[in-house]
Amino acid sequence: MLRHATTKARRTTVVLDFLAPTAFGYRLGSSKVRPSVTKLSKRQDTERLAEFPVSVYTQSPAILCQNIKQRISLLSQSGAAAVSDPDINFFDETVVELRLALKAGDIARVGELWSQLEDRKLLRLLGPELRGFSERAAHLCFAGNSEPWDADERKVIEGIAIAAASEGAVNALTTCMIAHIKRGDSQAALHLYRHFLVHSNNQTVSEPLPSPTQEDVEDKNGLALNFLGDQLSHQPNFSLVLAAIAAHALEDSFEGALKIMLDNPVRINQSAQKEFTALFDDIPFRTKVQSYVRRVDIARLISRHHSLSTHITNLSRDQDLSQIQNLYRAIIDGLNGPEPYLATRDSQKSNQRPVVVQEIVWAAFLTGFLRCHRRDLAENLWNDMLKCGIQPGVITWTALLDGFDSMGEADAASTSWDNMVSQGIRPGILTYRAVISTLFNAWRPDDATEKFAIFKRELANGSLPNTADALPVYNTVLHGLLNNKRPGDADALLQNLRQNGPKPDIVSYNTFLRHHGRRGEFRAVSVLLERLREDGLTGDAFTFSSVLSALLRVGRTDAIDIILNLMKKQNVVPNVAVFSAIIDQQLREPWEEGLRTAMELLQRMETNPDAQPNDVTYTGVLASLHRQVWPNTALAEECRRYILKRMKERNIRFNRVTYHILIKACLENPAPEGLQGALGYYKEMANRRVPTNYDTWYILLHGLISREEWAVADEMVDDLLRYIKPVGALESLVGRIQRRTEYNTHHSSREECPGQRLLAHEK
């Protein structure tokens, strides 16, 4: 079909004694009551107190101070009740007793002490140690799955696990649920899950407790289906949902598992799923759980169709066709497979098929395939829609035109437009925008303005819905006219908009400012700024960056001062975000004046107490320096050394996310120095013992494939396979590298003999 279509409360600040028993050689004044346990020697007492949790056993003053600050922060949380000195005293002595009871395996005493802390609402004061206490308690009861459970002990431990999970420490509850599943008691596991939900809904939701190894992790594609996640501890409810799904898998109830996911749509990644399912020794059951999780996650993604569309857009921007195909195949299987769980229309919706694949999802895949220059896959999708009884509507046709715009196929877009109209599909505002953009980008301004004239007539007679959304079409035309060297027509259109509407917005003016700013036409920029002021608009970072570029191109040495004064006149506060955005814009083109100006702006930030640069600012500048091929390499290297020096002076350390950003930027630099920089950062990660994860390997391999650095990629795969077994998208990248390596080896072996003969002849 596609082929035919196209032919505040007062609080007491305290220090909790138990945090640092080895650091303080005495009891603080806030603790007046001694614990009611057998008195130990000072050495024995220190050893007992420091034994558990492990995080207390440290000689590092920095870690001790961090623990203290965490507790003080918990006491100072907005909405939290003030904690009195008697409660602090009680907390100190109870925690000591709790440790001793855990060590002795006295579950009844553990339950009694835990209840006392819970009744006084003091559990949150445990901070990160809450996770360790609850896990230790759970292991006391469920260490051996084959032995009978004592009912009273089980009740105590499960109560502790539920209370801890409600405070953000879910691992103990997960342990209990898994233990029930391994014993074949799915209902007990699901009862715990439901009890947790009820308990959580009956109290103020707490923030998840930090993991001891937690670190912000960038998500390359915005959704977790890229299978590039971190460990279970990074998503507090993740393991509970997985355990509930596994319980339903034990009952052969995919419908129940699906409802669990849709009621609590947590993000899933395959590496964490693999970690979870590895806890079950039964291989067939493990495989079954993986199948359930994979399918319910697809349903979750489909139910969030706007986020899914953004995800597909990001994948197509990175030309990551394999992930788009895998996701599409999974959706088709959910519609037409042996156990369908997705619906094509509302009338098909049921308990077994509760999620409808909306037209916007089909449209996103259509545009994604075309942006990856796979017209054949787009045609297959069109046919799949027809087979499912779905008639492509205006959303799908608009997506088709957007795809052709990205491919530069104006003729195909024109033909598709005609076929769409002949089938009785009325184009919408965004449909007009798509075809007009395609024609302008193909250097066919006359055809584009003809379509624009039709659009204005349709708009005037009320034939188009949502007329309030018409401005994006006008902005597209303004951009197209300027790019096609028709500035007079663009100026006339802008004036007409100012007089007759729709009123131009900041995007309209930024289009002109960018056009004139890059040409150094500062007189035109000044006129535009005056018009912008007259229209009551306030500039954004792009506005000020465009004006700054214009000033630099006409040789103004006071360009930065002019921009700061302009911002002041428009009541724009030059904070960190604004400064960082302007710096980023200046570094998007590899020209020396832009680099010098960006560095001057950074230095001004460093002297401004209200706009101090942060790790994001420095990392962004460093990434821009690596991403571009700078004409003045000496200046770029000097700037790079300056950034590293300032980060060190400000104690801004590289974490895994920082390395990911920098490695990716280096690999986007086509020069040999780009590859050297990426490998240098990878080696630095290893030397500093910064742990790698799936994101690290994905960024490295994806960048090496894009550069066609097959030899380096082959060595990187060897490194990877020593540490992890790739799955999902990472496994796909490894396969591409290995197939290419096999081809190169085979190809070179076939040519080896002629090459050797030629070499011998020359000798």
PDB file of C-alpha atoms in Angstrom, residues 189-406:
ATOM      1  CA  ALA A 189       4.061 -13.986  47.793  1.00  0.00           C
ATOM      2  CA  LEU A 190       1.140 -12.074  46.251  1.00  0.00           C
ATOM      3  CA  HIS A 191      -0.408 -11.557  49.694  1.00  0.00           C
ATOM      4  CA  LEU A 192       2.813  -9.874  50.813  1.00  0.00           C
ATOM      5  CA  TYR A 193       2.795  -7.672  47.715  1.00  0.00           C
ATOM      6  CA  ARG A 194      -0.820  -6.601  48.279  1.00  0.00           C
ATOM      7  CA  HIS A 195      -0.148  -5.998  51.973  1.00  0.00           C
ATOM      8  CA  PHE A 196       2.799  -3.788  51.030  1.00  0.00           C
ATOM      9  CA  LEU A 197       0.615  -1.732  48.668  1.00  0.00           C
ATOM     10  CA  VAL A 198      -2.039  -1.231  51.345  1.00  0.00           C
ATOM     11  CA  HIS A 199       0.595  -0.315  53.956  1.00  0.00           C
ATOM     12  CA  SER A 200       2.241   2.142  51.564  1.00  0.00           C
ATOM     13  CA  ASN A 201      -1.062   3.804  50.677  1.00  0.00           C
ATOM     14  CA  ASN A 202      -1.897   4.324  54.343  1.00  0.00           C
ATOM     15  CA  GLN A 203       1.174   6.418  55.083  1.00  0.00           C
ATOM     16  CA  THR A 204       3.180   9.256  53.624  1.00  0.00           C
ATOM     17  CA  VAL A 205       5.300   7.961  50.790  1.00  0.00           C
ATOM     18  CA  SER A 206       8.996   8.103  51.577  1.00  0.00           C
ATOM     19  CA  GLU A 207      11.783   8.820  49.184  1.00  0.00           C
ATOM     20  CA  PRO A 208      13.761   5.725  48.156  1.00  0.00           C
ATOM     21  CA  LEU A 209      16.783   5.107  50.317  1.00  0.00           C
ATOM     22  CA  PRO A 210      20.103   5.632  48.567  1.00  0.00           C
ATOM     23  CA  SER A 211      22.108   2.601  47.635  1.00  0.00           C
ATOM     24  CA  PRO A 212      25.682   2.455  48.974  1.00  0.00           C
ATOM     25  CA  THR A 213      26.890   2.369  45.373  1.00  0.00           C
ATOM     26  CA  GLN A 214      24.196   4.545  43.876  1.00  0.00           C
ATOM     27  CA  GLU A 215      25.170   6.904  41.143  1.00  0.00           C
ATOM     28  CA  ASP A 216      23.135   8.850  38.669  1.00  0.00           C
ATOM     29  CA  VAL A 217      22.958   6.904  35.462  1.00  0.00           C
ATOM     30  CA  GLU A 218      22.203   8.502  32.149  1.00  0.00           C
ATOM     31  CA  ASP A 219      19.566   6.755  30.082  1.00  0.00           C
ATOM     32  CA  LYS A 220      20.603   7.050  26.481  1.00  0.00           C
ATOM     33  CA  ASN A 221      17.144   6.682  24.997  1.00  0.00           C
ATOM     34  CA  GLY A 222      14.904   7.969  27.694  1.00  0.00           C
ATOM     35  CA  LEU A 223      13.255   4.579  28.272  1.00  0.00           C
ATOM     36  CA  ALA A 224      14.548   1.437  29.858  1.00  0.00           C
ATOM     37  CA  LEU A 225      13.843  -0.890  26.964  1.00  0.00           C
ATOM     38  CA  ASN A 226      17.295  -0.157  25.624  1.00  0.00           C
ATOM     39  CA  PHE A 227      18.385  -2.679  28.282  1.00  0.00           C
ATOM     40  CA  LEU A 228      21.083  -0.369  29.559  1.00  0.00           C
ATOM     41  CA  GLY A 229      20.258  -0.118  33.238  1.00  0.00           C
ATOM     42  CA  ASP A 230      21.968  -0.369  36.547  1.00  0.00           C
ATOM     43  CA  GLN A 231      21.435  -2.795  39.402  1.00  0.00           C
ATOM     44  CA  LEU A 232      18.170  -3.565  41.170  1.00  0.00           C
ATOM     45  CA  SER A 233      18.885  -1.165  44.009  1.00  0.00           C
ATOM     46  CA  HIS A 234      18.537   1.777  41.639  1.00  0.00           C
ATOM     47  CA  GLN A 235      14.788   1.267  41.285  1.00  0.00           C
ATOM     48  CA  PRO A 236      13.254   0.557  44.708  1.00  0.00           C
ATOM     49  CA  ASN A 237       9.985  -0.949  43.478  1.00  0.00           C
ATOM     50  CA  PHE A 238      11.525  -2.830  40.589  1.00  0.00           C
ATOM     51  CA  SER A 239      12.310  -6.060  42.415  1.00  0.00           C
ATOM     52  CA  LEU A 240       8.897  -6.175  44.080  1.00  0.00           C
ATOM     53  CA  VAL A 241       7.099  -5.918  40.765  1.00  0.00           C
ATOM     54  CA  LEU A 242       9.353  -8.590  39.320  1.00  0.00           C
ATOM     55  CA  ALA A 243       8.627 -10.875  42.255  1.00  0.00           C
ATOM     56  CA  ALA A 244       4.881 -10.342  41.838  1.00  0.00           C
ATOM     57  CA  ILE A 245       5.167 -11.127  38.123  1.00  0.00           C
ATOM     58  CA  ALA A 246       7.128 -14.282  38.951  1.00  0.00           C
ATOM     59  CA  ALA A 247       4.370 -15.312  41.377  1.00  0.00           C
ATOM     60  CA  HIS A 248       1.781 -14.963  38.621  1.00  0.00           C
ATOM     61  CA  ALA A 249       4.044 -16.925  36.277  1.00  0.00           C
ATOM     62  CA  LEU A 250       3.973 -19.721  38.853  1.00  0.00           C
ATOM     63  CA  GLU A 251       0.176 -19.686  38.518  1.00  0.00           C
ATOM     64  CA  ASP A 252       0.278 -19.515  34.695  1.00  0.00           C
ATOM     65  CA  SER A 253      -1.560 -16.200  34.924  1.00  0.00           C
ATOM     66  CA  PHE A 254      -0.121 -13.825  32.365  1.00  0.00           C
ATOM     67  CA  GLU A 255      -3.238 -11.700  32.739  1.00  0.00           C
ATOM     68  CA  GLY A 256      -2.422 -11.213  36.432  1.00  0.00           C
ATOM     69  CA  ALA A 257       1.200 -10.340  35.642  1.00  0.00           C
ATOM     70  CA  LEU A 258       0.032  -7.846  33.036  1.00  0.00           C
ATOM     71  CA  LYS A 259      -2.257  -6.147  35.544  1.00  0.00           C
ATOM     72  CA  ILE A 260       0.619  -5.914  38.045  1.00  0.00           C
ATOM     73  CA  MET A 261       2.753  -4.065  35.511  1.00  0.00           C
ATOM     74  CA  LEU A 262       0.027  -1.731  34.261  1.00  0.00           C
ATOM     75  CA  ASP A 263      -0.979  -0.850  37.830  1.00  0.00           C
ATOM     76  CA  ASN A 264       2.654  -0.135  38.763  1.00  0.00           C
ATOM     77  CA  PRO A 265       4.486   0.675  35.510  1.00  0.00           C
ATOM     78  CA  VAL A 266       8.102   0.538  36.624  1.00  0.00           C
ATOM     79  CA  ARG A 267      10.897   0.725  34.081  1.00  0.00           C
ATOM     80  CA  ILE A 268      12.534  -2.562  33.217  1.00  0.00           C
ATOM     81  CA  ASN A 269      15.958  -3.333  31.813  1.00  0.00           C
ATOM     82  CA  GLN A 270      17.139  -6.729  30.748  1.00  0.00           C
ATOM     83  CA  SER A 271      20.362  -6.799  32.733  1.00  0.00           C
ATOM     84  CA  ALA A 272      18.503  -6.313  36.020  1.00  0.00           C
ATOM     85  CA  GLN A 273      15.884  -8.824  34.907  1.00  0.00           C
ATOM     86  CA  LYS A 274      18.623 -11.359  34.299  1.00  0.00           C
ATOM     87  CA  GLU A 275      20.040 -10.691  37.765  1.00  0.00           C
ATOM     88  CA  PHE A 276      16.624 -11.353  39.282  1.00  0.00           C
ATOM     89  CA  THR A 277      15.743 -14.499  37.337  1.00  0.00           C
ATOM     90  CA  ALA A 278      19.169 -15.986  38.092  1.00  0.00           C
ATOM     91  CA  LEU A 279      17.906 -16.424  41.665  1.00  0.00           C
ATOM     92  CA  PHE A 280      15.751 -19.347  40.448  1.00  0.00           C
ATOM     93  CA  ASP A 281      17.481 -22.656  39.716  1.00  0.00           C
ATOM     94  CA  ASP A 282      14.541 -24.017  37.703  1.00  0.00           C
ATOM     95  CA  ILE A 283      15.604 -23.159  34.131  1.00  0.00           C
ATOM     96  CA  PRO A 284      12.151 -23.593  32.500  1.00  0.00           C
ATOM     97  CA  PHE A 285      10.573 -21.394  35.179  1.00  0.00           C
ATOM     98  CA  ARG A 286      13.340 -18.824  34.743  1.00  0.00           C
ATOM     99  CA  THR A 287      12.677 -18.735  31.001  1.00  0.00           C
ATOM    100  CA  LYS A 288       8.961 -18.381  31.625  1.00  0.00           C
ATOM    101  CA  VAL A 289       9.457 -15.421  33.953  1.00  0.00           C
ATOM    102  CA  GLN A 290      11.709 -13.743  31.400  1.00  0.00           C
ATOM    103  CA  SER A 291       9.020 -14.183  28.747  1.00  0.00           C
ATOM    104  CA  TYR A 292       6.383 -12.706  31.056  1.00  0.00           C
ATOM    105  CA  VAL A 293       8.568  -9.735  31.935  1.00  0.00           C
ATOM    106  CA  ARG A 294       9.468  -9.059  28.326  1.00  0.00           C
ATOM    107  CA  ARG A 295       5.839  -9.006  27.232  1.00  0.00           C
ATOM    108  CA  VAL A 296       4.447  -6.981  30.129  1.00  0.00           C
ATOM    109  CA  ASP A 297       7.178  -4.410  29.570  1.00  0.00           C
ATOM    110  CA  ILE A 298       6.110  -4.079  25.948  1.00  0.00           C
ATOM    111  CA  ALA A 299       2.555  -3.499  27.170  1.00  0.00           C
ATOM    112  CA  ARG A 300       3.830  -0.840  29.566  1.00  0.00           C
ATOM    113  CA  LEU A 301       5.626   0.959  26.766  1.00  0.00           C
ATOM    114  CA  ILE A 302       2.593   0.842  24.485  1.00  0.00           C
ATOM    115  CA  SER A 303       0.415   2.256  27.245  1.00  0.00           C
ATOM    116  CA  ARG A 304       2.755   5.271  27.388  1.00  0.00           C
ATOM    117  CA  HIS A 305       2.524   6.026  23.678  1.00  0.00           C
ATOM    118  CA  HIS A 306       3.846   9.596  23.820  1.00  0.00           C
ATOM    119  CA  SER A 307       6.978   8.505  25.680  1.00  0.00           C
ATOM    120  CA  LEU A 308       7.360   5.576  23.305  1.00  0.00           C
ATOM    121  CA  SER A 309       7.167   7.931  20.319  1.00  0.00           C
ATOM    122  CA  THR A 310       9.949  10.041  21.827  1.00  0.00           C
ATOM    123  CA  HIS A 311      11.985   6.884  22.412  1.00  0.00           C
ATOM    124  CA  ILE A 312      11.641   5.820  18.765  1.00  0.00           C
ATOM    125  CA  THR A 313      12.555   9.332  17.622  1.00  0.00           C
ATOM    126  CA  ASN A 314      15.744   9.178  19.689  1.00  0.00           C
ATOM    127  CA  LEU A 315      16.619   5.754  18.286  1.00  0.00           C
ATOM    128  CA  SER A 316      16.112   6.908  14.704  1.00  0.00           C
ATOM    129  CA  ARG A 317      18.187  10.015  15.346  1.00  0.00           C
ATOM    130  CA  ASP A 318      21.042   7.720  16.374  1.00  0.00           C
ATOM    131  CA  GLN A 319      20.305   5.442  13.390  1.00  0.00           C
ATOM    132  CA  ASP A 320      19.787   2.566  15.843  1.00  0.00           C
ATOM    133  CA  LEU A 321      17.704   0.484  13.468  1.00  0.00           C
ATOM    134  CA  SER A 322      18.185  -2.843  15.248  1.00  0.00           C
ATOM    135  CA  GLN A 323      16.471  -1.620  18.405  1.00  0.00           C
ATOM    136  CA  ILE A 324      13.587  -0.139  16.439  1.00  0.00           C
ATOM    137  CA  GLN A 325      13.128  -3.434  14.591  1.00  0.00           C
ATOM    138  CA  ASN A 326      13.277  -5.534  17.770  1.00  0.00           C
ATOM    139  CA  LEU A 327      10.686  -3.345  19.427  1.00  0.00           C
ATOM    140  CA  TYR A 328       8.433  -3.422  16.380  1.00  0.00           C
ATOM    141  CA  ARG A 329       8.621  -7.226  16.105  1.00  0.00           C
ATOM    142  CA  ALA A 330       7.679  -7.522  19.773  1.00  0.00           C
ATOM    143  CA  ILE A 331       4.597  -5.367  19.209  1.00  0.00           C
ATOM    144  CA  ILE A 332       3.519  -7.384  16.165  1.00  0.00           C
ATOM    145  CA  ASP A 333       3.920 -10.557  18.233  1.00  0.00           C
ATOM    146  CA  GLY A 334       1.755  -8.989  20.947  1.00  0.00           C
ATOM    147  CA  LEU A 335      -0.935  -8.357  18.340  1.00  0.00           C
ATOM    148  CA  ASN A 336      -0.805 -11.504  16.228  1.00  0.00           C
ATOM    149  CA  GLY A 337       1.292 -14.015  18.187  1.00  0.00           C
ATOM    150  CA  PRO A 338       0.044 -17.257  19.738  1.00  0.00           C
ATOM    151  CA  GLU A 339      -0.835 -15.429  22.979  1.00  0.00           C
ATOM    152  CA  PRO A 340      -1.935 -11.921  21.925  1.00  0.00           C
ATOM    153  CA  TYR A 341      -2.099  -9.332  24.667  1.00  0.00           C
ATOM    154  CA  LEU A 342      -2.291  -6.081  22.660  1.00  0.00           C
ATOM    155  CA  ALA A 343      -5.341  -4.688  20.855  1.00  0.00           C
ATOM    156  CA  THR A 344      -5.551  -2.837  17.560  1.00  0.00           C
ATOM    157  CA  ARG A 345      -8.688  -0.837  18.440  1.00  0.00           C
ATOM    158  CA  ASP A 346     -10.841   0.005  21.434  1.00  0.00           C
ATOM    159  CA  SER A 347     -13.512  -2.521  20.453  1.00  0.00           C
ATOM    160  CA  GLN A 348     -10.919  -5.292  20.741  1.00  0.00           C
ATOM    161  CA  LYS A 349      -9.884  -4.271  24.249  1.00  0.00           C
ATOM    162  CA  SER A 350     -10.412  -6.842  27.052  1.00  0.00           C
ATOM    163  CA  ASN A 351      -8.845  -8.158  30.257  1.00  0.00           C
ATOM    164  CA  GLN A 352      -6.623 -10.384  28.114  1.00  0.00           C
ATOM    165  CA  ARG A 353      -5.787  -7.519  25.724  1.00  0.00           C
ATOM    166  CA  PRO A 354      -5.987  -4.389  27.880  1.00  0.00           C
ATOM    167  CA  VAL A 355      -3.657  -2.100  25.877  1.00  0.00           C
ATOM    168  CA  VAL A 356      -4.475  -0.582  22.485  1.00  0.00           C
ATOM    169  CA  VAL A 357      -1.713   0.214  19.996  1.00  0.00           C
ATOM    170  CA  GLN A 358      -2.649   3.796  19.126  1.00  0.00           C
ATOM    171  CA  GLU A 359      -2.124   5.306  15.685  1.00  0.00           C
ATOM    172  CA  ILE A 360       0.600   7.550  17.082  1.00  0.00           C
ATOM    173  CA  VAL A 361       2.688   4.424  17.774  1.00  0.00           C
ATOM    174  CA  TRP A 362       2.376   3.176  14.180  1.00  0.00           C
ATOM    175  CA  ALA A 363       3.232   6.686  12.992  1.00  0.00           C
ATOM    176  CA  ALA A 364       6.347   6.859  15.172  1.00  0.00           C
ATOM    177  CA  PHE A 365       7.659   3.564  13.759  1.00  0.00           C
ATOM    178  CA  LEU A 366       6.877   4.695  10.213  1.00  0.00           C
ATOM    179  CA  THR A 367       8.887   7.888  10.584  1.00  0.00           C
ATOM    180  CA  GLY A 368      11.648   6.005  12.403  1.00  0.00           C
ATOM    181  CA  PHE A 369      12.094   3.476   9.586  1.00  0.00           C
ATOM    182  CA  LEU A 370      12.202   6.228   6.967  1.00  0.00           C
ATOM    183  CA  ARG A 371      14.710   8.281   8.953  1.00  0.00           C
ATOM    184  CA  CYS A 372      16.886   5.175   8.975  1.00  0.00           C
ATOM    185  CA  HIS A 373      16.457   5.094   5.166  1.00  0.00           C
ATOM    186  CA  ARG A 374      14.587   1.786   5.231  1.00  0.00           C
ATOM    187  CA  ARG A 375      11.679   2.371   2.923  1.00  0.00           C
ATOM    188  CA  ASP A 376      11.098  -1.375   2.651  1.00  0.00           C
ATOM    189  CA  LEU A 377      10.417  -1.627   6.390  1.00  0.00           C
ATOM    190  CA  ALA A 378       8.069   1.337   6.161  1.00  0.00           C
ATOM    191  CA  GLU A 379       6.154  -0.431   3.397  1.00  0.00           C
ATOM    192  CA  ASN A 380       5.910  -3.596   5.504  1.00  0.00           C
ATOM    193  CA  LEU A 381       4.532  -1.548   8.398  1.00  0.00           C
ATOM    194  CA  TRP A 382       1.912   0.015   6.143  1.00  0.00           C
ATOM    195  CA  ASN A 383       0.825  -3.437   5.022  1.00  0.00           C
ATOM    196  CA  ASP A 384       0.792  -4.677   8.627  1.00  0.00           C
ATOM    197  CA  MET A 385      -1.623  -1.889   9.512  1.00  0.00           C
ATOM    198  CA  LEU A 386      -3.956  -2.930   6.704  1.00  0.00           C
ATOM    199  CA  LYS A 387      -3.749  -6.604   7.711  1.00  0.00           C
ATOM    200  CA  CYS A 388      -4.771  -5.609  11.234  1.00  0.00           C
ATOM    201  CA  GLY A 389      -7.774  -3.756   9.826  1.00  0.00           C
ATOM    202  CA  ILE A 390      -6.321  -0.326  10.597  1.00  0.00           C
ATOM    203  CA  GLN A 391      -6.950   2.366   8.007  1.00  0.00           C
ATOM    204  CA  PRO A 392      -4.075   4.888   8.093  1.00  0.00           C
ATOM    205  CA  GLY A 393      -5.387   8.249   9.259  1.00  0.00           C
ATOM    206  CA  VAL A 394      -4.050  11.768   9.127  1.00  0.00           C
ATOM    207  CA  ILE A 395      -1.516  11.046  11.909  1.00  0.00           C
ATOM    208  CA  THR A 396       0.048   8.228   9.863  1.00  0.00           C
ATOM    209  CA  TRP A 397       0.087  10.260   6.654  1.00  0.00           C
ATOM    210  CA  THR A 398       1.726  13.159   8.489  1.00  0.00           C
ATOM    211  CA  ALA A 399       4.374  10.763   9.816  1.00  0.00           C
ATOM    212  CA  LEU A 400       4.950   9.519   6.262  1.00  0.00           C
ATOM    213  CA  LEU A 401       5.571  13.072   5.077  1.00  0.00           C
ATOM    214  CA  ASP A 402       7.918  13.760   8.000  1.00  0.00           C
ATOM    215  CA  GLY A 403       9.871  10.646   7.057  1.00  0.00           C
ATOM    216  CA  PHE A 404      10.211  11.761   3.462  1.00  0.00           C
ATOM    217  CA  ASP A 405      11.352  15.162   4.700  1.00  0.00           C
ATOM    218  CA  SER A 406      14.225  13.504   6.569  1.00  0.00           C
TER     219      SER A 406
END
